[in-house]
Amino acid sequence: MKRYFLCGFILSVCSIGFNYAQTKAPTPCGPVPTENQMRWQEMEYYAFVHFSLNTYTNQSWGFGNEDVKLFNPKESDCRQWARICKEAGMKGIIITAKHHCGFCLWPSKYTEYSVKNTPWKNGKGDMVREMADACKEYGLKLGIYLSPWDRNSKDYGKPEYITYFRNQLTELLTNYGPIFEVWFDGANGGDGYYGGANEVRKIDRTTYYDWKNTYAMIRKLQPNIVIWNDGGDRGDLRWVGTEEGYVGETNWSLLNATGEVPWGMLHYGVEDGDSWVPAEVNTSIRPEWFYHPNEDSKVKTVPFLMETYYNSIGHNGSLLLNFPIMPNGLIHPNDEKAALEFGKAVKESFAVNLAEKMKAEASNIRGNAKEFGAAMAIDSNKDTYWATDDNVTKESLTIDFGKPTLFNRFMAQEYIRLGQRVKAFTLEALVDGNWKELAKATTIGYKRILRFPSVKAKKIRFNITDSKSCPVISNIGVYNAPVFLHAPSIARNQSGEVTLTTNDIGPIFYYTLDGSVPTTKSSIYGAPFSADGKVEVKAIAYDPASGKSSSVGHEKFDISKKNWKIFGINDENASKILDGNTSTVWHKRGNKIMPFGLVIDLGNNYNVSGFKYLPEQNRWSSGIITNYQFYVSVDNKEWKLVSEGEFSNIKNNPVWQIKNFSPVKARFIKISALKNTSNDDVAGYAEVDVITN
Ligand code: FUL
């Protein structure tokens, strides 16, 4: 009797053990995020603010010799920045404590090149302190941008600079409370003021900063921080290879700890990478990072920003959106308006999760256990998940809405604490009794959002078709998001014909030529129309079905290009420089063409006060000019140099480069390309234009 009892006891212990094995949580698959990375990932959306001496010199990168006395933001108010970020739905702010010019927004005791020698608050101000206080007040986290490259420091390039750099980091990481992220830009070494040396200093970005020890110091001072570094050593987060606001549709949060990281790895991650290094998508709300008054009408619109949202947060990345601060120390009202409208649009788009608490069924459930059931994926709880048995890498989950339901967005999240697993999935809808494929995609990661035309269906089926290991899905969302119309794009060709276009299907365009805001009573656009010479075109797109209009598209055109001629070049493709089409390009290639002078005959004398250059827009572009000279002439014989310098951040941000100078009479202009981003002899031009008085 006793013996039987013992056997029964052993048997039941074994079977409890057996069941337990069946329903145990899946073991992690590959690298997993740290707690700091998890906390960061859940922030999703936060801000950059760019503010420095560049704000007062209209530059992208300061040289390091700009006068500190220029810095005087009379109305500066970090609380305005924080309020806007908070209302826009952001979770933190990263401030450019020091940009490449070396000017410090805090009174660093290691340099004179800081706010302490400016007229702002009689040298008693500390912008980092004000930012930290404002973040605290608004419940936002604070991050620090400290440029490793310092074009002011006399020691840059020497070992002493590393001590200086670490001293500054220590000031920033010890005096301003908790810092969630530190940002080390990849621009490193080149020409600069360097304490008056005015020379070129090159460093090896993989060794110079001794990142290993710098990181150890950072983690000791701020144990909860994440490190972003594009400067030679893997940090906790990675750049995505572009500043245009998107990361690959396939996006693994993995990289390898060592070895080169080419563009493809930045952009798509590495499927079998040995380290968890997720993607942060950094982009500006305007074309440039610092404030330039001529961009007041170039602030990104809601449809554009929504596109950025889907291509960053919707692609398993975070979104770091920049606000340039104006010389008075405030965010421009246009940027505020765009950010708040964008925040509202995101809220509206994901307000109602149509899948939440609906009936869900999965064809495989781990150990048939309730705790891993399909319902766990639609409970909006980030700590629960649907998981399958270990050997299953293909699986479906079906959601029944109970009645035909209209939707156009699908969101999925993996429980990434157990690694990133899904390699491919499809989405189907049950429409009139038939399953119809809506979309096909690859990775999921922390968050993946798919867009498709609105569909009315009773059920939706999420099929995981390939996975590294058993899928572990934390959340699923189905939404019916409103559609936001893009403002029309406005282009003018060389003969003065204006064309309006959009990617949206079916809207009507209304436009004005007198600077007024178009309404549905303005001229209707039917076909390209003629509007030569100086003219301001404003246009809206209007959707008659919903009665919704886009924001206003706006272009200001200068003098007519009808009589412009490219001089001395026997290649008809060269006319692409003047065709008003930003996606066409002309290249001058060949031995020793640097410096190459592109001469354009404007056909008449004008008072020229600036010029504009747009490099090739294609990602694999070549001939992006970084250093130029600009000459004018009235007779194509005697030339006067009126502007020279660099197109500072053109490689990462290939937008229109605008240079102004004192008005000068000219019929001929010449751009000399002195250097390009790839140090070869190709000069590429998508467009060239002039600014006249
Ligand atoms: C770039 C810098 O060179 C820009 O000036 C800007 O700070 C941006 C965020 O990173 O690469």
XYZ file of C-alpha atoms and ligand atoms in Angstrom:
704
model
C 0.000 0.000 0.000
C 2.756 2.334 1.018
C 4.727 1.367 -2.120
C 1.762 2.122 -4.444
C 1.328 5.495 -2.816
C 4.994 6.297 -3.380
C 4.829 5.277 -7.068
C 1.698 7.378 -7.552
C 3.398 10.332 -5.937
C 6.493 9.981 -8.176
C 4.253 9.609 -11.247
C 2.272 12.727 -10.500
C 5.429 14.749 -9.790
C 6.772 13.596 -13.194
C 3.585 14.483 -14.972
C 3.454 17.905 -13.294
C 7.050 18.306 -14.463
C 6.050 17.213 -17.965
C 3.130 19.653 -18.198
C 5.287 22.373 -16.803
C 7.849 21.780 -19.602
C 5.054 22.077 -22.197
C 3.816 25.427 -20.920
C 7.094 27.027 -19.995
C 7.765 30.383 -21.648
C 9.855 30.096 -24.823
C 13.580 30.482 -24.284
C 15.098 33.689 -25.719
C 16.023 33.539 -29.385
C 19.345 35.248 -30.123
C 20.304 38.600 -28.544
C 17.660 40.420 -26.482
C 17.341 44.067 -25.390
C 18.703 45.348 -22.100
C 16.312 47.008 -19.661
C 17.648 50.408 -20.816
C 16.945 49.554 -24.438
C 13.473 48.306 -23.512
C 12.646 51.537 -21.694
C 13.962 53.542 -24.639
C 12.047 51.463 -27.213
C 8.773 52.041 -25.399
C 9.297 55.816 -25.623
C 8.818 55.521 -29.431
C 8.710 59.264 -30.191
C 10.867 62.111 -28.868
C 12.444 65.366 -29.985
C 15.731 66.910 -30.963
C 16.302 70.638 -30.583
C 19.098 72.220 -32.637
C 20.277 75.514 -31.247
C 23.772 77.044 -31.359
C 25.749 79.871 -32.950
C 24.678 78.474 -36.346
C 21.222 79.805 -35.522
C 22.696 83.319 -35.748
C 24.945 82.787 -38.766
C 22.458 80.878 -40.950
C 24.929 77.978 -41.192
C 24.561 74.205 -40.957
C 27.984 73.666 -39.411
C 29.949 76.412 -37.667
C 33.664 76.620 -38.368
C 34.524 77.222 -34.711
C 35.508 80.890 -34.975
C 32.016 82.391 -34.860
C 31.689 85.211 -32.338
C 30.067 84.036 -29.079
C 28.566 87.517 -28.714
C 26.088 86.612 -31.458
C 24.239 84.292 -29.080
C 21.440 86.298 -27.505
C 18.029 84.576 -27.557
C 16.063 87.412 -25.989
C 12.777 85.514 -25.630
C 14.241 82.061 -25.046
C 11.873 79.734 -23.247
C 12.641 76.048 -22.907
C 9.193 75.655 -21.371
C 7.713 76.523 -24.778
C 9.786 73.731 -26.378
C 8.756 71.263 -23.675
C 5.082 72.218 -23.855
C 5.008 71.706 -27.619
C 6.786 68.336 -27.357
C 4.457 67.169 -24.610
C 1.313 68.268 -26.450
C 2.626 66.612 -29.610
C 2.821 63.251 -27.812
C 6.612 63.079 -27.447
C 8.333 61.464 -24.479
C 11.660 63.316 -24.269
C 13.979 65.974 -25.723
C 17.614 65.705 -26.806
C 19.345 69.100 -26.783
C 22.436 69.995 -28.853
C 24.541 70.918 -25.816
C 27.527 71.248 -28.177
C 27.444 71.056 -31.989
C 30.500 70.707 -34.257
C 31.465 74.398 -33.811
C 32.305 73.672 -30.157
C 30.000 76.334 -28.652
C 28.516 75.103 -25.358
C 24.933 75.822 -24.328
C 25.987 75.331 -20.707
C 28.711 77.285 -18.857
C 31.362 74.575 -19.098
C 34.312 75.314 -16.877
C 36.675 73.825 -19.463
C 36.187 76.397 -22.244
C 35.492 80.076 -22.778
C 33.469 79.232 -25.903
C 30.117 78.983 -24.141
C 27.006 80.823 -22.985
C 29.009 82.327 -20.132
C 30.656 84.797 -22.530
C 27.515 85.761 -24.391
C 25.186 88.720 -23.842
C 22.374 86.226 -23.098
C 21.375 86.783 -19.446
C 24.676 88.672 -19.057
C 26.587 85.419 -19.272
C 24.666 83.937 -16.332
C 22.418 81.653 -18.392
C 22.549 77.865 -18.708
C 20.369 76.498 -21.514
C 20.924 72.855 -20.528
C 19.724 73.647 -16.995
C 16.628 75.421 -18.348
C 15.962 72.467 -20.638
C 16.348 69.998 -17.750
C 13.947 72.022 -15.566
C 11.396 72.336 -18.361
C 11.564 68.593 -19.088
C 10.973 67.858 -15.434
C 8.000 70.209 -15.307
C 6.408 68.609 -18.384
C 7.221 64.985 -17.496
C 9.687 64.529 -20.355
C 13.043 62.757 -20.346
C 16.220 64.668 -21.123
C 18.872 63.610 -23.645
C 22.213 65.198 -24.561
C 23.866 65.731 -27.976
C 27.580 66.323 -27.489
C 29.500 66.533 -30.747
C 32.765 64.571 -30.559
C 34.116 66.799 -33.346
C 34.982 70.246 -31.972
C 36.080 72.809 -34.549
C 36.867 75.381 -31.854
C 39.117 73.426 -29.510
C 42.847 73.983 -29.985
C 43.420 70.424 -28.792
C 41.126 68.651 -31.222
C 43.066 65.798 -32.835
C 45.512 65.544 -29.920
C 45.241 63.152 -26.922
C 44.484 66.119 -24.610
C 41.155 66.622 -26.338
C 39.878 63.261 -25.047
C 40.299 64.504 -21.475
C 38.486 67.717 -22.433
C 35.679 65.734 -24.100
C 35.292 63.462 -21.051
C 35.350 66.437 -18.689
C 32.500 68.008 -20.622
C 30.594 64.730 -20.688
C 31.046 64.438 -16.931
C 29.645 67.945 -16.426
C 26.611 67.088 -18.515
C 26.020 63.675 -17.002
C 26.362 64.731 -13.382
C 24.741 68.155 -13.096
C 21.422 67.853 -14.871
C 19.621 64.828 -13.368
C 18.796 61.590 -15.201
C 19.791 61.529 -18.891
C 17.974 58.951 -21.022
C 20.184 59.153 -24.137
C 23.537 60.559 -25.182
C 24.104 61.315 -28.871
C 27.521 61.253 -30.576
C 27.348 62.430 -34.160
C 29.438 60.764 -36.845
C 30.854 63.953 -38.424
C 34.464 63.775 -37.333
C 37.514 65.776 -38.211
C 38.205 68.020 -41.182
C 38.941 71.688 -41.427
C 38.236 74.036 -38.550
C 39.380 76.999 -36.502
C 41.049 74.848 -33.804
C 42.038 77.714 -31.535
C 43.299 79.797 -34.453
C 45.291 77.119 -36.295
C 42.775 77.172 -39.171
C 43.776 73.829 -40.562
C 42.580 70.375 -41.501
C 42.764 67.803 -38.702
C 42.046 64.169 -39.375
C 41.426 61.539 -36.726
C 40.731 57.810 -36.855
C 37.204 57.691 -35.528
C 37.523 54.045 -34.511
C 40.434 54.635 -32.127
C 40.791 58.352 -31.341
C 37.994 58.669 -28.765
C 38.822 55.426 -26.914
C 35.088 54.778 -26.804
C 35.462 51.683 -24.630
C 36.600 53.691 -21.636
C 34.356 56.644 -22.494
C 31.354 54.266 -22.498
C 32.386 52.757 -19.165
C 32.514 56.249 -17.691
C 29.098 57.149 -19.127
C 27.456 53.997 -17.792
C 28.938 54.586 -14.377
C 27.623 58.158 -14.258
C 24.220 57.339 -15.760
C 23.417 53.637 -15.359
C 20.036 53.977 -17.113
C 21.306 55.699 -20.247
C 21.336 54.513 -23.874
C 24.243 55.519 -26.116
C 23.746 56.499 -29.754
C 26.948 56.575 -31.713
C 27.648 56.884 -35.396
C 31.285 57.599 -34.728
C 33.088 54.292 -34.853
C 32.001 52.100 -31.956
C 28.754 50.221 -31.487
C 26.528 51.918 -28.922
C 23.087 50.818 -27.738
C 21.264 52.298 -30.726
C 22.096 52.648 -34.377
C 21.700 55.266 -37.107
C 19.568 54.152 -40.056
C 21.854 55.519 -42.784
C 19.676 58.477 -43.779
C 18.303 61.658 -42.245
C 15.214 61.600 -44.454
C 13.032 59.830 -41.907
C 12.749 56.164 -42.829
C 14.269 52.802 -42.021
C 14.048 49.577 -44.060
C 10.780 47.651 -44.235
C 12.872 44.690 -43.199
C 14.390 45.917 -39.988
C 16.234 43.609 -37.612
C 17.172 45.151 -34.273
C 20.447 43.262 -34.533
C 23.986 44.084 -35.640
C 27.349 42.443 -35.174
C 29.450 43.701 -32.290
C 32.525 44.091 -34.480
C 33.317 44.687 -38.140
C 32.307 47.262 -40.710
C 28.689 48.444 -40.786
C 27.840 49.291 -44.406
C 24.722 51.235 -45.327
C 22.573 48.103 -45.786
C 23.288 46.964 -42.238
C 22.375 50.361 -40.803
C 19.191 50.409 -42.796
C 17.968 46.802 -42.440
C 19.890 45.505 -39.410
C 21.491 42.043 -39.561
C 19.241 38.981 -39.349
C 21.844 36.888 -37.541
C 23.605 39.733 -35.765
C 25.172 38.926 -32.416
C 24.128 42.158 -30.604
C 20.864 43.982 -29.962
C 21.277 47.434 -31.590
C 17.841 48.813 -32.560
C 17.182 51.613 -35.044
C 16.551 55.255 -34.232
C 15.184 57.316 -37.142
C 16.374 60.916 -36.865
C 14.951 63.599 -39.106
C 14.036 67.284 -38.976
C 10.606 68.898 -39.180
C 12.161 71.172 -41.843
C 14.738 70.350 -44.512
C 17.672 71.453 -42.297
C 18.607 70.868 -38.659
C 19.279 74.490 -37.680
C 16.874 77.376 -38.189
C 16.959 79.154 -41.561
C 14.229 81.762 -42.141
C 13.889 80.744 -45.792
C 12.527 77.381 -44.606
C 9.521 78.852 -42.780
C 7.331 77.668 -45.634
C 9.107 74.302 -45.915
C 7.873 72.826 -42.636
C 6.746 69.245 -43.194
C 3.006 68.746 -43.467
C 0.833 66.182 -41.653
C 0.650 63.699 -44.574
C 4.418 63.884 -44.930
C 4.937 63.431 -41.188
C 2.459 60.523 -41.121
C 4.517 58.912 -43.889
C 7.571 59.373 -41.651
C 5.659 57.833 -38.732
C 4.798 54.687 -40.691
C 8.352 54.464 -42.052
C 9.988 54.776 -38.628
C 7.807 53.669 -35.702
C 5.813 51.497 -38.105
C 9.075 49.846 -39.240
C 10.374 48.785 -35.811
C 12.253 52.044 -35.178
C 11.888 55.027 -32.896
C 11.289 58.545 -34.224
C 13.569 61.420 -33.213
C 12.034 64.551 -34.755
C 14.001 67.794 -34.737
C 12.866 71.353 -34.032
C 15.254 74.117 -35.106
C 15.136 76.936 -32.551
C 14.808 80.501 -33.903
C 17.323 83.250 -32.999
C 14.816 84.607 -30.452
C 14.985 81.264 -28.633
C 11.569 79.874 -29.558
C 10.125 77.207 -31.837
C 8.524 78.832 -34.904
C 4.669 78.829 -34.912
C 4.641 76.892 -38.214
C 6.672 74.085 -36.658
C 4.477 74.105 -33.562
C 1.330 73.870 -35.672
C 2.715 71.000 -37.765
C 3.883 69.044 -34.703
C 0.570 69.427 -32.868
C -1.468 68.500 -35.928
C 0.783 65.501 -36.475
C 0.325 64.406 -32.847
C -3.432 64.719 -33.270
C -3.356 62.741 -36.523
C -1.445 59.870 -34.867
C -3.894 59.834 -31.957
C -6.870 59.815 -34.300
C -5.380 57.088 -36.471
C -4.873 54.653 -33.597
C -7.716 55.734 -31.283
C -9.811 52.574 -31.598
C -8.279 49.132 -31.781
C -10.979 47.177 -33.586
C -9.308 43.906 -32.639
C -9.259 44.502 -28.910
C -11.106 41.817 -26.968
C -12.668 40.343 -30.148
C -12.848 36.589 -30.630
C -9.408 35.302 -31.583
C -8.263 31.823 -32.521
C -4.813 30.488 -33.230
C -4.066 27.209 -34.981
C -1.319 26.465 -32.466
C -1.044 27.532 -28.848
C 1.971 26.725 -26.750
C 1.178 23.690 -24.617
C -2.504 24.550 -25.202
C -2.079 26.842 -22.208
C -4.429 29.765 -21.654
C -1.555 32.037 -20.693
C -0.132 31.737 -24.249
C -3.509 31.815 -26.011
C -4.587 34.002 -28.957
C -6.485 36.308 -26.593
C -3.148 37.424 -25.113
C -2.292 39.142 -28.427
C -5.383 41.334 -28.397
C -5.543 42.318 -24.752
C -3.405 45.488 -25.269
C -1.168 44.268 -22.455
C 2.522 44.494 -23.341
C 3.465 41.859 -20.772
C 1.341 39.005 -22.132
C 1.726 37.234 -25.467
C 0.482 34.543 -27.773
C 3.170 31.883 -28.320
C 3.306 28.600 -30.185
C 5.078 25.329 -29.472
C 8.822 25.338 -29.975
C 8.914 23.466 -33.258
C 6.339 25.744 -34.942
C 7.610 28.549 -37.173
C 4.520 28.981 -39.367
C 1.259 29.859 -37.706
C -2.015 31.795 -38.074
C -4.161 33.844 -35.790
C -7.687 34.772 -36.830
C -9.719 37.612 -35.362
C -13.478 37.604 -35.724
C -15.051 41.088 -35.545
C -18.535 39.566 -35.331
C -19.770 41.777 -38.195
C -18.360 43.329 -41.414
C -15.920 45.978 -40.200
C -14.035 48.676 -42.118
C -10.261 49.006 -41.588
C -7.044 50.024 -43.350
C -4.191 49.510 -40.835
C -2.716 46.475 -39.093
C -0.228 46.622 -36.235
C 1.771 43.758 -34.736
C 4.309 43.634 -31.915
C 6.665 40.856 -30.928
C 7.495 40.261 -27.280
C 11.080 41.347 -27.904
C 12.300 40.509 -24.424
C 12.516 37.008 -25.919
C 14.254 38.220 -29.097
C 13.157 39.185 -32.593
C 11.898 36.163 -34.483
C 9.414 36.721 -37.318
C 10.923 36.756 -40.828
C 7.794 36.921 -42.967
C 4.039 37.263 -42.626
C 0.895 37.898 -44.637
C -2.473 39.374 -43.860
C -5.814 38.199 -45.221
C -9.389 39.415 -44.845
C -12.605 37.441 -45.128
C -14.597 39.448 -47.660
C -17.955 38.047 -48.852
C -16.960 34.563 -47.727
C -13.552 34.548 -49.486
C -10.095 35.066 -48.025
C -8.342 37.931 -49.803
C -4.656 38.800 -49.289
C -4.306 42.397 -48.049
C -0.563 42.685 -47.521
C 2.720 40.807 -47.251
C 5.642 41.837 -45.108
C 8.887 40.644 -43.550
C 10.072 41.539 -40.031
C 7.959 42.737 -37.082
C 10.172 43.458 -34.052
C 8.925 45.866 -31.398
C 6.264 47.323 -33.714
C 5.240 46.905 -37.338
C 2.351 48.768 -38.975
C 0.969 47.880 -42.388
C -1.128 50.165 -44.560
C -3.578 49.042 -47.230
C -6.707 50.445 -48.917
C -9.816 50.346 -46.689
C -11.517 46.969 -46.681
C -14.777 45.790 -45.072
C -14.416 42.293 -43.664
C -15.800 40.079 -40.926
C -12.503 38.380 -40.103
C -8.826 39.072 -40.456
C -6.127 36.376 -40.594
C -2.522 37.020 -39.636
C -0.260 34.303 -41.078
C 3.314 34.001 -39.911
C 4.978 32.277 -42.827
C 8.569 32.175 -41.577
C 10.178 32.704 -38.220
C 13.597 32.081 -36.664
C 11.961 30.236 -33.812
C 8.421 29.886 -32.446
C 6.578 33.238 -32.826
C 5.863 35.247 -29.664
C 3.325 37.989 -30.392
C 2.584 40.517 -27.722
C 0.011 42.767 -29.411
C -2.114 43.070 -32.502
C -4.105 46.127 -33.533
C -6.550 46.749 -36.365
C -7.548 50.342 -37.139
C -9.549 52.470 -39.516
C -7.282 55.505 -39.837
C -8.393 58.746 -41.503
C -6.676 59.627 -44.760
C -4.513 62.765 -44.828
C -4.082 64.399 -48.223
C -0.620 65.542 -49.328
C -0.230 69.162 -50.383
C 0.386 69.229 -54.151
C 4.012 69.305 -55.323
C 4.661 72.318 -57.516
C 7.300 72.317 -60.274
C 8.127 74.725 -63.119
C 10.053 73.722 -66.223
C 12.463 75.873 -68.232
C 9.732 77.249 -70.479
C 7.808 78.514 -67.441
C 5.119 75.818 -67.350
C 3.867 74.951 -63.871
C 2.784 71.399 -63.012
C 0.974 70.237 -59.854
C 1.216 66.590 -58.757
C 0.408 64.305 -55.817
C 0.696 60.638 -54.868
C -2.882 60.590 -53.584
C -5.562 59.237 -55.896
C -8.287 61.528 -57.149
C -8.120 64.926 -55.372
C -8.903 68.214 -57.142
C -6.235 70.938 -57.064
C -7.009 74.632 -56.493
C -4.274 77.251 -56.848
C -3.447 80.964 -56.642
C -0.637 83.044 -58.157
C -0.952 86.154 -55.985
C 0.268 84.800 -52.664
C -3.241 84.322 -51.245
C -4.293 81.034 -49.636
C -6.256 78.915 -52.132
C -9.815 77.818 -51.366
C -12.337 75.781 -53.352
C -13.268 79.085 -55.055
C -9.739 79.559 -56.488
C -8.655 78.460 -59.978
C -9.035 74.737 -60.626
C -5.975 73.005 -62.015
C -6.670 71.062 -65.184
C -3.327 70.850 -66.965
C 0.124 72.471 -66.751
C -0.196 76.248 -67.104
C 2.202 79.023 -67.978
C 3.498 81.261 -65.125
C 6.896 82.601 -66.074
C 9.116 85.072 -64.228
C 8.891 85.884 -60.551
C 5.764 84.251 -59.207
C 4.449 82.668 -56.032
C 2.321 79.561 -56.536
C 0.140 78.225 -53.739
C -2.026 75.126 -54.142
C -4.260 72.763 -52.169
C -5.590 69.289 -52.875
C -9.282 68.754 -52.101
C -11.176 65.470 -51.715
C -14.834 66.079 -52.669
C -16.005 62.814 -51.025
C -14.846 63.740 -47.521
C -14.777 67.520 -48.013
C -11.185 67.459 -46.715
C -8.384 69.705 -48.002
C -4.651 69.321 -47.788
C -2.361 71.953 -46.318
C -1.036 74.582 -48.724
C 1.754 73.658 -51.150
C 3.946 76.671 -51.801
C 6.737 77.545 -54.274
C 8.305 80.901 -55.018
C 9.935 81.021 -58.435
C 12.553 83.578 -59.397
C 13.386 84.997 -62.848
C 12.427 83.146 -65.991
C 14.882 80.500 -67.207
C 13.540 80.620 -70.771
C 16.682 82.224 -72.144
C 19.183 80.459 -69.908
C 21.926 78.492 -71.629
C 24.556 76.206 -70.275
C 27.756 77.490 -71.718
C 30.485 75.485 -73.413
C 29.083 71.994 -72.798
C 28.300 69.811 -75.707
C 25.895 67.419 -74.027
C 22.165 67.852 -74.386
C 21.605 66.061 -71.046
C 23.093 69.111 -69.333
C 19.716 70.836 -69.803
C 18.449 68.613 -66.954
C 20.086 71.099 -64.610
C 17.459 73.653 -65.647
C 14.398 71.462 -66.267
C 12.760 72.095 -62.850
C 12.522 68.327 -62.321
C 14.361 67.449 -59.127
C 14.667 63.779 -59.992
C 16.725 64.289 -63.166
C 20.436 64.926 -62.929
C 23.479 65.738 -65.037
C 26.977 64.610 -64.159
C 30.285 65.971 -65.290
C 32.751 63.098 -65.103
C 36.317 62.693 -66.178
C 39.886 63.085 -65.196
C 40.877 66.117 -63.224
C 37.593 67.952 -63.622
C 37.863 69.246 -60.046
C 37.755 72.194 -59.888
C 35.118 72.175 -62.566
C 33.288 75.350 -63.498
C 29.707 75.123 -64.689
C 28.892 78.331 -66.588
C 25.303 79.441 -67.171
C 24.272 82.388 -69.348
C 21.161 83.990 -67.828
C 20.415 85.754 -71.113
C 20.188 89.224 -69.496
C 21.797 91.241 -66.743
C 20.212 90.796 -63.305
C 20.905 91.893 -59.743
C 21.931 88.493 -58.391
C 21.982 88.119 -54.596
C 22.299 84.380 -54.137
C 22.236 80.951 -55.733
C 20.701 77.552 -55.067
C 22.146 74.104 -55.722
C 20.320 70.787 -55.478
C 22.468 67.628 -55.608
C 21.278 64.337 -57.075
C 18.339 62.982 -55.044
C 18.913 59.315 -55.763
C 20.226 57.359 -52.750
C 23.142 55.959 -54.741
C 23.961 59.382 -56.090
C 27.386 60.586 -57.079
C 29.027 63.942 -57.533
C 27.569 65.572 -54.420
C 29.548 68.805 -54.205
C 30.743 69.734 -50.717
C 33.068 72.678 -51.443
C 32.361 75.326 -54.028
C 33.199 78.754 -55.377
C 30.558 80.897 -57.030
C 31.549 83.549 -59.586
C 29.594 86.117 -61.608
C 30.416 88.027 -64.771
C 28.727 90.462 -67.147
C 30.753 89.410 -70.197
C 31.880 85.808 -69.575
C 35.485 87.082 -69.484
C 36.075 88.874 -66.213
C 34.823 86.896 -63.247
C 34.183 88.022 -59.709
C 34.182 85.548 -56.804
C 31.086 86.353 -54.710
C 30.685 83.283 -52.512
C 32.755 80.295 -51.494
C 32.633 77.658 -48.786
C 31.062 74.318 -47.950
C 27.667 72.698 -48.277
C 28.066 71.399 -44.758
C 25.773 68.449 -44.106
C 24.918 67.743 -47.738
C 25.865 64.067 -47.663
C 23.395 63.094 -44.952
C 20.811 65.693 -45.870
C 20.929 66.358 -49.645
C 18.407 69.229 -49.705
C 18.530 72.559 -51.616
C 21.688 74.427 -50.620
C 21.035 78.167 -50.514
C 23.800 80.784 -50.412
C 23.160 84.509 -50.194
C 25.549 87.410 -50.870
C 25.393 91.169 -51.507
C 23.558 91.929 -54.752
C 25.803 92.110 -57.805
C 25.115 92.712 -61.499
C 25.560 89.539 -63.532
C 24.620 87.894 -66.780
C 26.861 84.842 -66.386
C 27.212 82.661 -63.301
C 29.822 79.997 -62.634
C 29.791 77.283 -59.966
C 33.191 75.745 -59.376
C 32.998 72.327 -57.765
C 36.142 72.019 -55.643
C 35.422 68.799 -53.793
C 32.696 66.181 -53.536
C 31.602 63.701 -50.858
C 33.450 60.776 -52.427
C 36.692 62.592 -53.197
C 36.597 61.794 -56.896
C 36.165 63.903 -59.992
C 32.411 63.734 -60.548
C 30.254 66.854 -60.213
C 26.496 66.202 -60.199
C 23.681 68.735 -60.510
C 19.947 68.030 -60.167
C 19.049 71.743 -60.311
C 20.710 75.153 -60.164
C 18.870 78.425 -59.627
C 19.599 82.044 -58.740
C 18.070 84.502 -56.290
C 17.635 88.035 -57.639
C 16.644 91.292 -56.027
C 24.332 65.328 -38.535
C 25.087 66.602 -38.130
O 26.234 66.830 -38.896
C 23.990 67.623 -38.326
O 24.454 68.922 -38.243
C 22.907 67.338 -37.304
O 23.361 67.618 -36.012
C 22.420 65.894 -37.401
C 21.479 65.482 -36.339
O 23.499 65.000 -37.442
O 24.973 64.345 -39.068
